[in-house]
Coordinates of C-alpha atoms in Angstrom, one line a residue:
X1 CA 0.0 0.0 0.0
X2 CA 2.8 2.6 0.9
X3 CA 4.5 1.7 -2.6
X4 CA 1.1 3.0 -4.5
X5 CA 0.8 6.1 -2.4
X6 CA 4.6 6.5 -3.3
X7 CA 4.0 5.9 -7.1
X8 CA 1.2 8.5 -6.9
X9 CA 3.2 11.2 -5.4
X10 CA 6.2 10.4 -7.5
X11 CA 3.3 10.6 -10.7
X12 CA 1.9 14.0 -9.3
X13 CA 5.1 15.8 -9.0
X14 CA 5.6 14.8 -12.3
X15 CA 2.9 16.7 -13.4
X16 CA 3.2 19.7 -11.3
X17 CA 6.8 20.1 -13.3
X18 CA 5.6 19.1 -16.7
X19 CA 2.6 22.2 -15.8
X20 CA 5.3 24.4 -14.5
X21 CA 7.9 23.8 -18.0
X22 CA 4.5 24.0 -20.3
X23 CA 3.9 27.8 -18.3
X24 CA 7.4 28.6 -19.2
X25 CA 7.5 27.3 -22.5
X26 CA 3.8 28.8 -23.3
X27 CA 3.3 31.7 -21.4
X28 CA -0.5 32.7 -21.4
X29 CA -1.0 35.0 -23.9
X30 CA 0.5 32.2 -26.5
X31 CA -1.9 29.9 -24.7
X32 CA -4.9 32.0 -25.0
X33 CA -4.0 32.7 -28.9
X34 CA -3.5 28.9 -29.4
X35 CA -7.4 28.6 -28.1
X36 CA -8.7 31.1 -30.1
X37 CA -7.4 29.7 -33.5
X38 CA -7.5 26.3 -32.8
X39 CA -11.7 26.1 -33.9
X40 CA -11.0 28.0 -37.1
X41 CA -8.2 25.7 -37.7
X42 CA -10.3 22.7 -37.8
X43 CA -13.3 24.3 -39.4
X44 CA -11.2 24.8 -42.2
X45 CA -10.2 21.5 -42.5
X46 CA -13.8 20.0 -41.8
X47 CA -16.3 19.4 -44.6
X48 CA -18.8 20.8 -42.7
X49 CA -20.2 24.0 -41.8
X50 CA -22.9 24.9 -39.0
X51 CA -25.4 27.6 -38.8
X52 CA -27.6 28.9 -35.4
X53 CA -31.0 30.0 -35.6
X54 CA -31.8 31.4 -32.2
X55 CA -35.4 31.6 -30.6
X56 CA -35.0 35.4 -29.6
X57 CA -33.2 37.9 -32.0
X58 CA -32.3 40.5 -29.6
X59 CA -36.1 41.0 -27.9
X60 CA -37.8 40.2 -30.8
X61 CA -39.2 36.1 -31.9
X62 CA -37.0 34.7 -34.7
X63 CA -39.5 34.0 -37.2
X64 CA -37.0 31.1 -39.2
X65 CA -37.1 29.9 -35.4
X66 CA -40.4 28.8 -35.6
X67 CA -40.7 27.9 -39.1
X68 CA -38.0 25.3 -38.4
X69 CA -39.9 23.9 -35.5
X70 CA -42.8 23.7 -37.6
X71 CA -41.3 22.3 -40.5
X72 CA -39.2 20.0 -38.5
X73 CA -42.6 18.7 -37.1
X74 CA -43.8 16.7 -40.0
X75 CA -39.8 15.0 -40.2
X76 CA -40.0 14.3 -36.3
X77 CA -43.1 12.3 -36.8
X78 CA -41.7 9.9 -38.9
X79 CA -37.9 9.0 -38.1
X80 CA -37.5 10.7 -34.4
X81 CA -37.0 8.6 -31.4
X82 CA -37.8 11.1 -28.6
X83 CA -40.7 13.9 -29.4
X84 CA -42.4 16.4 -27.7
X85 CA -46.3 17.2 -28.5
X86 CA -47.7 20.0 -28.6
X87 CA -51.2 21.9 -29.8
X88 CA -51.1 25.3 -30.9
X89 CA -53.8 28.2 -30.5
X90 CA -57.2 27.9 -32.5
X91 CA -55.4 24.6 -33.8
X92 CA -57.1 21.0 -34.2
X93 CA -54.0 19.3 -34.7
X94 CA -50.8 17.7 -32.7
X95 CA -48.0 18.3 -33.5
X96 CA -44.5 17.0 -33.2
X97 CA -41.4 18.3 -32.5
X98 CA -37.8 17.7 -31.2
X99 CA -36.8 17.8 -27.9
X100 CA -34.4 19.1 -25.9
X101 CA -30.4 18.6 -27.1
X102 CA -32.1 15.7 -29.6
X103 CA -30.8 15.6 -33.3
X104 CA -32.8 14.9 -36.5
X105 CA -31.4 14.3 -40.2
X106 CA -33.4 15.7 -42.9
X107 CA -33.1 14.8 -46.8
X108 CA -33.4 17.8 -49.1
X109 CA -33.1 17.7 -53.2
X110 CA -30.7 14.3 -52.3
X111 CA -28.5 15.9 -50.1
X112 CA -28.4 15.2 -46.2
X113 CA -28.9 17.8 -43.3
X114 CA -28.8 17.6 -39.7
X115 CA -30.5 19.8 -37.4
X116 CA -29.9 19.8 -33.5
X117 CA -32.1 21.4 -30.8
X118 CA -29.7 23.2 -28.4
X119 CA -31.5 24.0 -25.0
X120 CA -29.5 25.9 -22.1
X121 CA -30.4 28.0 -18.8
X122 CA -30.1 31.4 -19.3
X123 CA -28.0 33.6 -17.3
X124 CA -29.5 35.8 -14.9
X125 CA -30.7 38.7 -16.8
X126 CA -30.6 42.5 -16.2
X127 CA -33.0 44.8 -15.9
X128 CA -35.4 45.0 -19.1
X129 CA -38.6 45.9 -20.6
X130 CA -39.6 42.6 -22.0
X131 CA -38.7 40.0 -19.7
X132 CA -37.1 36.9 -21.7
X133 CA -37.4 33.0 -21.2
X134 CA -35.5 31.3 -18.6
X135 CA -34.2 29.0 -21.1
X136 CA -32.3 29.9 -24.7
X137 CA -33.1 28.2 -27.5
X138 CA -31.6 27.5 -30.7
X139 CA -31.8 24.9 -33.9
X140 CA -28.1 24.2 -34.8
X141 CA -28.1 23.5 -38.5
X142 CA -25.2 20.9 -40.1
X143 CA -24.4 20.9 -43.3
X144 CA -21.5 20.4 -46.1
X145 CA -19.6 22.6 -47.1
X146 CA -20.5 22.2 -50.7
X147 CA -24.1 22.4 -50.3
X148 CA -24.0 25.8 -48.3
X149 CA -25.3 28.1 -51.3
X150 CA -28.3 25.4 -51.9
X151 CA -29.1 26.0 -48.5
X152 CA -29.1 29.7 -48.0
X153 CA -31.0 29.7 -51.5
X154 CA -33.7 27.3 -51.7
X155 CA -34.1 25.2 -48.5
X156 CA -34.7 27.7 -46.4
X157 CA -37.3 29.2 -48.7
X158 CA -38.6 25.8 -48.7
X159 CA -39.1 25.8 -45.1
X160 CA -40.7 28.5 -44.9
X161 CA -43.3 28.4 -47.3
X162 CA -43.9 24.3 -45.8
X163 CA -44.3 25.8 -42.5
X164 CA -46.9 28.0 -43.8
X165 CA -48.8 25.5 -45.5
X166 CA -48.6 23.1 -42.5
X167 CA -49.8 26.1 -40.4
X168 CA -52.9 26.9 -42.6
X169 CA -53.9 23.1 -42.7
X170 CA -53.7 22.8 -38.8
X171 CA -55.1 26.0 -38.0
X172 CA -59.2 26.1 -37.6
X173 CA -61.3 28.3 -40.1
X174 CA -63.6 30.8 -39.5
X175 CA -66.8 31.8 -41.0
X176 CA -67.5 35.3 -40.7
X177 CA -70.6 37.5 -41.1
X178 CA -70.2 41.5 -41.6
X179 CA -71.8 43.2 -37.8
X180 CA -75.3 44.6 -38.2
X181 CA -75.4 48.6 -39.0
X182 CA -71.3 48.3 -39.4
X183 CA -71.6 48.0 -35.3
X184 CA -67.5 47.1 -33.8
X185 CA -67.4 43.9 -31.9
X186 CA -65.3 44.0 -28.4
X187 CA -62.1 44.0 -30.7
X188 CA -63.1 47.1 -32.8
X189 CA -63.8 44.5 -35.5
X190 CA -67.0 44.7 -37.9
X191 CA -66.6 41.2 -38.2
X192 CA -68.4 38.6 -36.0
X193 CA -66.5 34.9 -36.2
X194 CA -67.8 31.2 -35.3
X195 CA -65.3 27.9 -35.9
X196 CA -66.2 26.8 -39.5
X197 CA -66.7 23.6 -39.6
X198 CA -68.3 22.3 -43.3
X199 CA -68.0 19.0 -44.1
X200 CA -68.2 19.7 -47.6
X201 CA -65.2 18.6 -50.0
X202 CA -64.9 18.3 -54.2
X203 CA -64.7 14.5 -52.9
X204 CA -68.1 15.1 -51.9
X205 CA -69.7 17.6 -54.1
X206 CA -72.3 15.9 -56.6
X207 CA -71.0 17.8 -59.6
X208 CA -70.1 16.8 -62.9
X209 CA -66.1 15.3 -62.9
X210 CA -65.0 17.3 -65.2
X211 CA -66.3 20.3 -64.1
X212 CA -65.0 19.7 -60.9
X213 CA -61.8 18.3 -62.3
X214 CA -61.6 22.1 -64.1
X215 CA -62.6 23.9 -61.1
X216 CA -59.7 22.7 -58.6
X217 CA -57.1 23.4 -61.2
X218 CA -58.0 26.6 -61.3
X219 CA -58.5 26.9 -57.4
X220 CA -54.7 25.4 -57.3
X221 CA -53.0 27.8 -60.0
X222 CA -54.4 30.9 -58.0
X223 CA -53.3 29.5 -54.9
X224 CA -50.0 28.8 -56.7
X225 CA -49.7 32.5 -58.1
X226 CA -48.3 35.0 -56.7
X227 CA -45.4 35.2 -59.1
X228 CA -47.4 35.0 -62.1
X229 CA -50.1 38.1 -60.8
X230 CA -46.8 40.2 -59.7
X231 CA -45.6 39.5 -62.8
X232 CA -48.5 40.3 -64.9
X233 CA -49.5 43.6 -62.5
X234 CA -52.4 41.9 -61.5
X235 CA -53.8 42.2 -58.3
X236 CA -53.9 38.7 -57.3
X237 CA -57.9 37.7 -56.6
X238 CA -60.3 36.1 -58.4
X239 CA -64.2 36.3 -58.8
X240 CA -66.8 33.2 -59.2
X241 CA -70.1 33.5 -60.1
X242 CA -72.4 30.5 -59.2
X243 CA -75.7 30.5 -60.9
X244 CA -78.3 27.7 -61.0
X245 CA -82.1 26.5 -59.9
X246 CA -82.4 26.3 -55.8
X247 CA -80.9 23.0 -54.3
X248 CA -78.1 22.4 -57.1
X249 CA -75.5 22.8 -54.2
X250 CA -73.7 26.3 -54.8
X251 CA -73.5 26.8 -50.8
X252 CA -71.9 23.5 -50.8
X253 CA -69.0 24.5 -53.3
X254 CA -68.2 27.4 -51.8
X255 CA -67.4 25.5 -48.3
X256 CA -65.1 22.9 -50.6
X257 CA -63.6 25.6 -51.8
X258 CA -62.6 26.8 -48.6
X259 CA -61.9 23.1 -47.3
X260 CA -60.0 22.7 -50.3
X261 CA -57.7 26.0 -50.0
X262 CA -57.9 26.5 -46.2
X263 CA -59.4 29.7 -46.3
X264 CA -61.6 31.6 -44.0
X265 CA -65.2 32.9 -45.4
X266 CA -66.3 36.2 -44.9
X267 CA -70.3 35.9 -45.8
X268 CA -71.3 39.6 -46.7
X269 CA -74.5 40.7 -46.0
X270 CA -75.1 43.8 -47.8
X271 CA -78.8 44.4 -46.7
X272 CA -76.6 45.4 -42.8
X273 CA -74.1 48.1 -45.5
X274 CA -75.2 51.2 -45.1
X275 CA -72.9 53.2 -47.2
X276 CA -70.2 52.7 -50.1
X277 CA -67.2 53.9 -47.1
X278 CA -68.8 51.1 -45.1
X279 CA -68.1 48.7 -48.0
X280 CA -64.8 49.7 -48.3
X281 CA -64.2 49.3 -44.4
X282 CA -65.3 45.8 -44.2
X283 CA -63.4 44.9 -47.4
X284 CA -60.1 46.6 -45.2
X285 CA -60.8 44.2 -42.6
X286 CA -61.0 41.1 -44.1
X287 CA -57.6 38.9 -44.2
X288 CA -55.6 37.3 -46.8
X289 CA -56.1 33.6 -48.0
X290 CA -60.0 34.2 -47.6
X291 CA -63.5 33.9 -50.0
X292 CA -65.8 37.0 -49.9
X293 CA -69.5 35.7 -50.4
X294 CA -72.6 37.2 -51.1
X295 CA -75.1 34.6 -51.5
X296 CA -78.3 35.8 -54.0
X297 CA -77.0 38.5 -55.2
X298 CA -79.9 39.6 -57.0
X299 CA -82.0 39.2 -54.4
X300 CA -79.6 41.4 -51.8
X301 CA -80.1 44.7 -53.3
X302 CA -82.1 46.2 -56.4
X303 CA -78.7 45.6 -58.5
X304 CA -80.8 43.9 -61.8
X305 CA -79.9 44.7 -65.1
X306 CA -80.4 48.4 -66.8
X307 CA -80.4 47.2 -70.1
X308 CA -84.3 46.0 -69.2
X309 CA -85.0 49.4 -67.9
X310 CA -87.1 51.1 -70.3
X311 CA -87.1 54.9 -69.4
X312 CA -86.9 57.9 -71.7
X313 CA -85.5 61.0 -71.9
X314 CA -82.7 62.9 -73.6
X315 CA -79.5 61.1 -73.8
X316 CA -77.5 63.5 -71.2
X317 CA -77.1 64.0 -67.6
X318 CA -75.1 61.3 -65.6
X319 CA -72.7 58.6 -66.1
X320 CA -72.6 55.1 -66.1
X321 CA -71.5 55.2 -62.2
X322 CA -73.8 58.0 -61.0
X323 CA -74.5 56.8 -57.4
X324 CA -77.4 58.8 -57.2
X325 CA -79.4 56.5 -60.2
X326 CA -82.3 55.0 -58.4
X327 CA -81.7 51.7 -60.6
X328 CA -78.4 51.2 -59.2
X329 CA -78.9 51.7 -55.0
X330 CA -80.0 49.4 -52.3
X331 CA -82.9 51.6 -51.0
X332 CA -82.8 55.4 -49.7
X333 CA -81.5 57.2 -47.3
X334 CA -84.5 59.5 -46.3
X335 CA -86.5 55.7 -45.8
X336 CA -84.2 54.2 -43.3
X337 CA -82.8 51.9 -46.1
X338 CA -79.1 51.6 -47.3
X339 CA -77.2 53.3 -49.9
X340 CA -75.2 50.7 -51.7
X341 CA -74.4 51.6 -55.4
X342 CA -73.5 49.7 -58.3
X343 CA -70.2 51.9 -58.3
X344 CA -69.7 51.0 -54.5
X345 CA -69.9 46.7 -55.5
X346 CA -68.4 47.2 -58.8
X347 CA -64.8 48.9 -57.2
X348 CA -65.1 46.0 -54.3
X349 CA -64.9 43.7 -56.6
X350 CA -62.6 45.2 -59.3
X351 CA -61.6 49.0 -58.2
X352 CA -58.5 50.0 -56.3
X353 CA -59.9 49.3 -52.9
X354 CA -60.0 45.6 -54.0
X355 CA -56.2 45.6 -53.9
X356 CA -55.8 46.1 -50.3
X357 CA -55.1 42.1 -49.9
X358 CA -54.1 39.4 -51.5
X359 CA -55.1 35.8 -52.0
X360 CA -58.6 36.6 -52.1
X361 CA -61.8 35.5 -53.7
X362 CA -64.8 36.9 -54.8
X363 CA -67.5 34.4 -55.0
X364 CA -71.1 35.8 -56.2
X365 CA -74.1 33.4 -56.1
X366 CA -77.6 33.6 -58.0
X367 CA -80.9 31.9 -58.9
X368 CA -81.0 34.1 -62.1
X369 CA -78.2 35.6 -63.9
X370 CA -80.2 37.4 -66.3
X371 CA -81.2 39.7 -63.6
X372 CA -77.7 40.8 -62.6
X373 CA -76.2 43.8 -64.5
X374 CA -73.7 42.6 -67.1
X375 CA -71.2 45.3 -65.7
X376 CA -71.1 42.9 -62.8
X377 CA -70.6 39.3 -65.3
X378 CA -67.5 40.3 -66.8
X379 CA -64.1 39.1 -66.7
X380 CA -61.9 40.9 -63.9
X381 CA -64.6 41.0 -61.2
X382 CA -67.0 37.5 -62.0
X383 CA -63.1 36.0 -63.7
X384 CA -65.2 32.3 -63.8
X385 CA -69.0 31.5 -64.5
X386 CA -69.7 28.2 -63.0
X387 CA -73.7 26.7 -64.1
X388 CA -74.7 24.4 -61.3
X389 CA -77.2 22.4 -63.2
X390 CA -79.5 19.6 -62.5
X391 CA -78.6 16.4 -61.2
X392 CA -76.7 14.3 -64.0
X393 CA -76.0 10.5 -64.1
X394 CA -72.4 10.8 -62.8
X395 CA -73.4 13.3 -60.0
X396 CA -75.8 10.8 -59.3
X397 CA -73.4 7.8 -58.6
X398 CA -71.7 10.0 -56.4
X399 CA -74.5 10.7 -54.3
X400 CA -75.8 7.3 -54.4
X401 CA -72.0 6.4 -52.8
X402 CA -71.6 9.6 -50.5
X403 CA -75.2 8.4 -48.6
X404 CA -75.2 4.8 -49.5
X405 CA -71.8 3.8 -49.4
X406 CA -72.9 1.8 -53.1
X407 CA -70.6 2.0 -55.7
X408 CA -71.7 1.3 -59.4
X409 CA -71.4 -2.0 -59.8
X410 CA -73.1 -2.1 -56.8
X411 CA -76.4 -1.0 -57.8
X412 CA -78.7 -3.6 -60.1
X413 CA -78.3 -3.6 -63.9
X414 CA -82.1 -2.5 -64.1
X415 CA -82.1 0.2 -61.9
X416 CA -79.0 1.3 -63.6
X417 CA -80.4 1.1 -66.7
X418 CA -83.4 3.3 -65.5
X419 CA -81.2 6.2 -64.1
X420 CA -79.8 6.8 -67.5
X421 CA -82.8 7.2 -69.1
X422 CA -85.1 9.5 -66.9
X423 CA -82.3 11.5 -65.1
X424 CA -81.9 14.2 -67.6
X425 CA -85.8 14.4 -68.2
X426 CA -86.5 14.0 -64.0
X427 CA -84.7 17.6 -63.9
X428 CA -84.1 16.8 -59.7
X429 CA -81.4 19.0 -57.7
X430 CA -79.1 17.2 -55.9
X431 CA -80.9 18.3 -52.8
X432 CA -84.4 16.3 -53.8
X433 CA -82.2 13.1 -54.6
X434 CA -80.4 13.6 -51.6
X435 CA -83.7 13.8 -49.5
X436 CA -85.0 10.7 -50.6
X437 CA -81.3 8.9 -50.2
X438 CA -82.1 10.2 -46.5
X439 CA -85.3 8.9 -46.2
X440 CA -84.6 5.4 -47.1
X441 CA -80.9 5.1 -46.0
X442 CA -81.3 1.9 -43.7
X443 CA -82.5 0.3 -46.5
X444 CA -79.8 0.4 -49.5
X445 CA -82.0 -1.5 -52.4
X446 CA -85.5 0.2 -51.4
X447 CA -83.2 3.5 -51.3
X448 CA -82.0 3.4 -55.1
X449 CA -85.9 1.8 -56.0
X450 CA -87.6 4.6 -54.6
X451 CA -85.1 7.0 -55.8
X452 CA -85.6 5.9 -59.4
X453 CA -89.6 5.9 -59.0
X454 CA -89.4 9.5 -57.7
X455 CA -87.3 9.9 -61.0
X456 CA -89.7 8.8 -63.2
X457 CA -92.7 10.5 -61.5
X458 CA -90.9 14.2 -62.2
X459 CA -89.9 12.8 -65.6
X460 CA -93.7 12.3 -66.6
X461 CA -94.7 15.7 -64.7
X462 CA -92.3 17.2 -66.5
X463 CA -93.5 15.8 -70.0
X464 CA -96.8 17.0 -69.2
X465 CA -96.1 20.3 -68.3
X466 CA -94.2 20.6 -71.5
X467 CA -97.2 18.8 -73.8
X468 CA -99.6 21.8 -71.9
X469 CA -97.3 24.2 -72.6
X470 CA -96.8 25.1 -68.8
X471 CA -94.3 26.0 -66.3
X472 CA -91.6 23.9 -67.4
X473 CA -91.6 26.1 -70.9
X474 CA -91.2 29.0 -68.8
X475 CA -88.1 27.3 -66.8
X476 CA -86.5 26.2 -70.0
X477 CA -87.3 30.2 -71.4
X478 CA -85.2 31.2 -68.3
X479 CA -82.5 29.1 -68.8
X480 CA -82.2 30.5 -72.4
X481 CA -82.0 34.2 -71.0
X482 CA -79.5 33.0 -68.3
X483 CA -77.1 31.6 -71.1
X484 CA -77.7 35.0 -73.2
X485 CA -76.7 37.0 -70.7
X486 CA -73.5 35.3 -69.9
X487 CA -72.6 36.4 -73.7
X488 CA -70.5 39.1 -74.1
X489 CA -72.3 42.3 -74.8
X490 CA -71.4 43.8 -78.4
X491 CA -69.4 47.2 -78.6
X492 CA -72.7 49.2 -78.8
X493 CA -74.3 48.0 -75.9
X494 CA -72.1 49.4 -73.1
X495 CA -73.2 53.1 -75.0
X496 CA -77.4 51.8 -75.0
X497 CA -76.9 51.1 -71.3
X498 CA -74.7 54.7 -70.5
X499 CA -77.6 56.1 -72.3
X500 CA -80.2 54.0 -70.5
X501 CA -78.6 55.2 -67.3
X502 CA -78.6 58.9 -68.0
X503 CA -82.3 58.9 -68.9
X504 CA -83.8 57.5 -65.8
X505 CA -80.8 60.3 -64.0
X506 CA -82.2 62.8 -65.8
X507 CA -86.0 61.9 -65.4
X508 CA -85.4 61.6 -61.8
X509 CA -84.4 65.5 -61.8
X510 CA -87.6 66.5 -63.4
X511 CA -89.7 65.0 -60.8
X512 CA -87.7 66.3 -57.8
X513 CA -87.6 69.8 -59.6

């Protein structure tokens, strides 16, 4: 025992004059220079650089910071060993995350990237305005050399604009509705908000394939645009029109829209606008990557088509805008009512004040077109006219699966044979079919029997109406009109309807004089 405590001190004096020759040999300051080179030394030999994205950047929240953790979310799920969960605000998702000091490898264009979540205690902190977290975090990103400007170029971009689809898709929607009298909610908003929670989806929607086919493509090149509406000098927005009979389901594809883009829904109700201004201020307060509605249009406000109006008078007097035609307002002001002009919709839709946004749609719905003024049709305010029509066959097998769960081959030959031949001549919305589906649900083959019964009972009161010469005549008259009035009007007509306009101005005058 006395030989080992004798080898120890023997081993310790040793190093106490190895440490005293190193002092002499290095002296500090050549020690401290040594230890300040020595990382860039091997840095430049390693095939690796690193980059630090901190939580905080000075006192304000690194935005990259949280689009990494984001991002980083959908990786973790998939190939991390140790997460952490969490559930953001007004979301209906978990999500996953790295935890503390834990490392994750990402693949990006073929190349590999490691990213390492660096947790510490904060030092006691000083005296400040915004107090700061106990803890300071960082994402520690690895990555060659050779890949750097690849990096700083695109995959950062990437992450970012991931995160921001990923945050869209786990955030809930809202539907909102425009206050009554332009009234300010606790928040000095004029918007009141519920969760919006539509089941609705183009899987869903008992629409024609192609049309629906036709429909999300365009949906996913607006969504998709922003480089092409810069580039153009467009202001990037986009106006549907959805016209139809009652029941054929426009309500229904405006919530799988939203479903399908992950926007919010601002339902304008212009019978609570007083005023033009108050237009303008609810369009000011309505967000990006959201659909503006106004449901039956023609039906809101007296907005129907001058070129039916049939006034005289000379040819003078006001212009195609004049906000104080009686043809083109709401109500008056003297009777309580609002004050909404066609100039007011037409620059919400299309004017300058329809700029202050982006990623936003215009989405118009009718039960007859031919009433709405064509000013209000064309291209650059209504860009896409979509005809929900009647219940076809293939809109039919997709209701028949949506509430039956039956797919084609499922249903008899017969009954089969029997939808193609009376569904065109039945003339049923999807909402009659869908009632009787309902009615008979529990009960799959009575379901599709009484459905095609019903069919043929509106096909032959259809046929008789049409051998009497009755209201079905009338429907298809309307139709024609509606399909007229999509047309575009001939270089002479925007003049008859200028002068249209200035006559019933100017007739106006001679009764108030």
């Amino acid at each position: 025992m006395r030989e080992f405590w004798t080898s120890l001190a023997s081993l310790l004096g040793v190093f106490a004059f190895g440490q005293s020759l190193l002092s002499a040999i290095f002296p500090p300051e050549l020690r401290f220079t040594i230890i300040k080179f020595l990382p860039r030394l091997t840095s430049y030999f390693s095939s690796y650089c690193y980059f630090d994205i901190t939580e905080i950047d000075g006192v304000n929240t690194n935005e990259l910071y949280n689009a990494v953790q984001l991002y980083l979310s959908s990786s973790a799920s998939i190939s991390g060993n140790r997460l952490s969960l969490t559930r953001a605000l007004n979301s209906s998702a978990i999500t996953f995350g790295l935890s503390n000091n834990d490392t994750l490898v990402d693949i990006f264009n073929g190349f590999s990237v490691q990213w390492e979540h660096i947790v510490t205690p904060r030092e006691s902190q000083t005296f400040s305005w915004r107090p700061l977290p106990d803890e300071k975090r960082r994402f520690i990103l690895r990555v060659q050399k050779t890949q750097k400007d690849m990096i700083l170029n695109s995959y950062l971009d990437f992450i970012m604009e991931k995160s921001n689809e990923i945050r869209r898709k786990n955030q809930d929607r809202y539907l909102y509705t425009n206050s009554r009298g332009g009234s300010l909610d606790s928040r000095s908003h004029p918007w009141e908000a519920v969760p919006f929670k539509h089941p609705s989806t183009f899987e869903t929607l008992a629409i024609d394939p192609g049309k629906k086919s036709e429909i999300m493509d365009d949906l996913t090149d607006f969504a998709n645009g922003q480089l092409f509406y810069q580039k153009t000098g467009r202001a990037w927005k986009r106006g549907y029109l959805l016209y139809g009979p009652p029941g054929t389901g426009k309500s229904s594809m405006i919530a799988a829209m939203a479903n399908y883009l992950g926007y919010d829904i601002y339902d304008l109700e212009l019978t609570e606008v007083n005023s033009n201004s108050e237009l303008r201020k609810l369009l000011m307060k309505t967000t990006p990557k959201s659909i503006v509605v106004i449901e039956d249009i023609d039906c809101s406000i007296n907005l129907t088509n001058r070129k039916k109006k049939g006034t005289s008078g000379p040819p003078m007097g006001r212009s195609y805008y004049d906000s104080c035609s009686p043809d083109m307002r709401g109500g008056s002001n003297e009777e309580g009512g609002n004050s909404i002009t066609l100039s007011g919709l037409l620059n919400f839709t299309d004017g300058l004040w329809s700029c202050c946004g982006s990623e936003r749609i215009f989405v118009f719905t009718t039960n007859h077109i031919d009433k709405l003024d064509p000013a209000l049709l064309r291209s650059g305010r209504m860009d896409m006219h979509i005809f929900m029509s009647y219940c076809s066959l293939p809109a039919l097998k997709i209701l028949v699966k949506n509430y039956l769960g039956m797919e084609e081959g499922d249903v008899e030959e017969a009954v089969m044979c029997g939808f193609e031949d009376v569904i065109e001549k039945a003339e049923m919305t999807p909402a009659d079919i869908s009632e009787v589906l309902i009615r008979h649900r529990r009960n799959k083959g009575k379901a599709v029997r009484e459905l095609l019964e019903e069919l043929k009972r509106r096909a032959e009161s259809n046929r008789e109406k049409r051998v009497s010469g009755g209201k079905n005549s009338a429907e298809m008259e309307e139709e024609e009109q509606e399909k007229r009035a999509l047309e575009i009007p001939k270089v002479g007509s925007e003049d008859e309807m200028i002068d249209s306009c200035n006559e019933g101005g100017d007739e106006e005058e001679r009764k108030n004089k």
